[in-house]
Amino acid sequence: MLERELEIFLHGPGGIRRLFIYRRWMFLAPALVLLTLASAGAWLWRFEAGYETLAARRQAALGRLVAQKAAAMRLRERMRLLGEEAGRIASFNAKLGIMLDQPASDPGTMGETRAPRLPGTAMGEALGRRLFDFLEALSGRMAREEAAQQELARSLIDRKLEFLAKPTLWPARGYVTSGFGSRRSPFGRGGDFHNGVDIKVPLGSPVYAAGAGRVVEAGTVAGYGFIVIIAHDYGLETVYAHLKKFDVKVGQEVKRGQLIAQSGNSGRSTGAHLHYEVRAGGTPINPRQYLLD
């Protein structure tokens, strides 16, 4: 036990004199200060020891946050690209609908993509992976749909080429004076079989190719006068006769609606007109089954 106070005397030449009085609080105060400092140091040491762990946890949390933000940006970009792709496919569908004369789905609804709710922190990784897998599957499906539609477009192009090749265009602008089939002969009594149609037009009127093809004959044929014959695909030929002149030559490729001649009155004819025939495998058939009225 410490005494409450302690008097310290100094013995010298001048006798005994009191140097100072040492009291108990003078010992307890430094001890208390040292104890306080030691406690604070121990607490600070524990804080310093755990600071690195806390800093590491904080860095890990920040890393996860950055990764989630990056994933969110990638998802948003992926959804934007999918929206554009869906819009492009919708527009393509609309064009196909117009070509096929069929109502197309509303491009606005097909191209619309709803932004996904971003996954939370707790189950971000699992939901992110599932959403990425879903988007990958959706991208693949849309790619397959687009490939199928492109194949359909190629089929439509083939159909367009078929349409252009078939003789569906009226070769001259006039009115029909004699149709295909049996008729009374214009050269006297009795009847005959008319292999084509006669189109009444003024002398020198333009004559157009009824379909795309290649000129196989351009010259003079007895009874027909000046004549042009065009071979088309699918075994079809068209004949343009009684011409005044022709502007094409054998072997020339012609387009549907291209000017090929002028109407006339050459050959065995009763007046200025265009005699027009369609032949299938060399046999005359009724041109009206191809002509678009």
XYZ file of C-alpha atoms in Angstrom, residues 77-276:
200
model
C -26.015 -2.661 -75.045
C -27.107 -6.199 -75.858
C -30.763 -5.223 -75.478
C -30.195 -2.205 -77.721
C -28.608 -4.365 -80.416
C -31.402 -6.913 -80.123
C -33.930 -4.114 -80.438
C -32.290 -2.881 -83.625
C -32.116 -6.430 -84.981
C -35.765 -7.032 -84.164
C -36.679 -3.744 -85.826
C -34.729 -4.712 -88.934
C -36.473 -8.087 -89.097
C -39.845 -6.413 -88.560
C -39.145 -4.002 -91.409
C -38.081 -6.932 -93.563
C -41.344 -8.713 -92.702
C -43.316 -5.623 -93.672
C -41.619 -5.501 -97.070
C -42.298 -9.185 -97.620
C -45.914 -8.615 -96.660
C -46.201 -5.891 -99.286
C -44.597 -8.098 -101.943
C -46.868 -11.025 -101.050
C -49.924 -8.791 -100.629
C -50.339 -10.068 -97.103
C -50.776 -8.027 -93.906
C -47.539 -7.869 -91.944
C -47.204 -7.766 -88.181
C -46.889 -4.371 -86.587
C -43.181 -3.515 -86.834
C -43.427 -1.285 -83.820
C -44.447 -4.116 -81.508
C -41.859 -6.528 -82.851
C -39.006 -4.094 -82.578
C -39.965 -2.982 -79.076
C -37.814 -4.425 -76.345
C -38.494 -3.885 -72.691
C -35.425 -3.051 -70.614
C -34.701 -5.846 -68.124
C -34.617 -5.271 -64.395
C -30.992 -5.386 -63.400
C -30.138 -8.197 -60.979
C -29.609 -7.336 -57.337
C -26.451 -7.780 -55.338
C -27.424 -11.033 -53.617
C -28.239 -13.079 -56.715
C -26.624 -10.878 -59.369
C -24.233 -13.493 -60.722
C -26.829 -16.272 -61.161
C -29.468 -13.999 -62.694
C -26.847 -12.342 -64.888
C -25.737 -15.691 -66.283
C -29.326 -16.795 -66.886
C -30.142 -13.521 -68.612
C -27.045 -13.733 -70.800
C -27.987 -17.310 -71.753
C -31.507 -16.134 -72.597
C -30.184 -13.317 -74.743
C -27.796 -15.670 -76.544
C -30.667 -18.051 -77.311
C -32.816 -15.146 -78.480
C -30.034 -13.883 -80.743
C -29.645 -17.327 -82.280
C -33.375 -17.643 -82.881
C -33.566 -14.224 -84.496
C -30.589 -15.082 -86.697
C -32.343 -18.267 -87.843
C -35.557 -16.344 -88.534
C -33.649 -13.755 -90.546
C -31.905 -16.496 -92.556
C -35.267 -18.109 -93.301
C -36.690 -14.758 -94.381
C -33.706 -14.095 -96.621
C -34.313 -17.471 -98.244
C -37.925 -16.416 -98.760
C -36.709 -13.164 -100.289
C -34.538 -15.119 -102.719
C -37.591 -17.181 -103.621
C -39.504 -13.977 -104.215
C -36.715 -12.735 -106.481
C -36.941 -15.991 -108.428
C -40.694 -15.494 -108.692
C -40.113 -11.943 -109.856
C -37.724 -13.187 -112.550
C -40.323 -15.760 -113.553
C -42.951 -13.024 -113.723
C -40.704 -10.816 -115.858
C -39.977 -13.699 -118.229
C -43.578 -14.695 -118.828
C -45.434 -12.718 -121.549
C -47.874 -10.855 -119.321
C -47.570 -7.399 -120.900
C -49.771 -6.160 -123.758
C -47.406 -5.643 -126.710
C -49.318 -2.658 -128.109
C -51.892 -0.106 -126.983
C -55.033 -0.642 -129.013
C -58.139 -2.825 -129.099
C -58.578 -6.440 -130.158
C -60.318 -6.916 -133.517
C -59.862 -10.673 -133.728
C -59.321 -13.124 -130.899
C -57.735 -16.558 -130.566
C -59.563 -19.535 -132.081
C -62.027 -20.196 -134.849
C -63.299 -17.199 -136.797
C -64.703 -16.114 -140.129
C -61.862 -15.602 -142.595
C -61.184 -11.909 -143.299
C -60.140 -12.795 -146.853
C -63.355 -14.359 -148.090
C -66.012 -16.921 -147.321
C -65.531 -19.748 -144.877
C -63.683 -19.874 -141.576
C -60.171 -20.453 -140.308
C -58.325 -20.871 -137.040
C -56.640 -17.741 -135.718
C -53.387 -18.541 -133.870
C -53.196 -15.280 -131.918
C -54.916 -11.942 -131.391
C -55.057 -8.956 -133.735
C -54.594 -5.590 -132.020
C -55.825 -2.603 -133.981
C -53.279 0.232 -133.782
C -52.268 3.085 -136.112
C -49.480 2.430 -138.583
C -46.055 2.884 -136.987
C -47.283 2.448 -133.380
C -44.689 1.152 -130.894
C -44.556 -2.581 -130.218
C -43.125 -3.790 -126.902
C -41.741 -7.136 -125.710
C -44.425 -8.875 -123.657
C -41.779 -10.472 -121.442
C -38.037 -10.744 -120.974
C -36.280 -13.101 -123.363
C -33.976 -13.530 -126.354
C -34.764 -12.719 -129.988
C -34.634 -15.935 -132.044
C -36.016 -14.538 -135.294
C -36.201 -11.061 -136.840
C -36.951 -10.919 -140.552
C -39.583 -11.734 -143.122
C -41.897 -14.759 -143.128
C -44.457 -15.515 -145.841
C -47.906 -14.419 -144.761
C -46.583 -12.745 -141.604
C -44.524 -10.050 -143.328
C -41.922 -8.502 -141.036
C -41.834 -10.624 -137.897
C -40.049 -10.812 -134.531
C -40.028 -13.967 -132.395
C -38.800 -13.889 -128.799
C -37.976 -17.029 -126.790
C -38.818 -16.833 -123.085
C -38.166 -19.224 -120.228
C -40.485 -22.149 -119.469
C -40.732 -23.111 -123.177
C -42.702 -20.017 -124.224
C -42.319 -17.916 -127.363
C -44.059 -14.724 -128.491
C -44.630 -13.718 -132.119
C -45.073 -10.142 -133.374
C -46.132 -9.986 -137.048
C -47.238 -7.641 -139.874
C -44.655 -5.100 -138.661
C -43.565 -1.974 -140.450
C -40.004 -2.359 -139.065
C -38.179 -4.007 -136.196
C -35.441 -2.586 -133.954
C -33.876 -5.799 -132.636
C -31.660 -8.529 -134.047
C -31.341 -12.260 -133.607
C -29.568 -13.235 -130.369
C -30.339 -9.946 -128.631
C -31.566 -10.090 -125.028
C -34.646 -7.930 -124.428
C -36.389 -6.807 -121.261
C -40.065 -6.856 -120.466
C -41.640 -3.717 -121.974
C -38.657 -2.932 -124.219
C -39.453 -1.311 -127.600
C -38.756 -3.905 -130.306
C -40.663 -2.789 -133.433
C -43.345 -0.637 -135.062
C -46.718 -1.916 -136.143
C -47.456 -2.095 -139.861
C -49.380 -3.785 -142.656
C -46.774 -6.150 -144.115
C -47.521 -9.682 -145.243
C -51.038 -11.028 -145.759
C -53.021 -8.362 -143.948
C -56.239 -6.384 -144.404
C -55.014 -3.260 -142.622
C -52.567 -1.788 -140.123
C -52.544 -3.889 -136.956
C -50.313 -6.097 -134.795
C -50.712 -9.850 -134.949
C -49.540 -11.291 -131.605
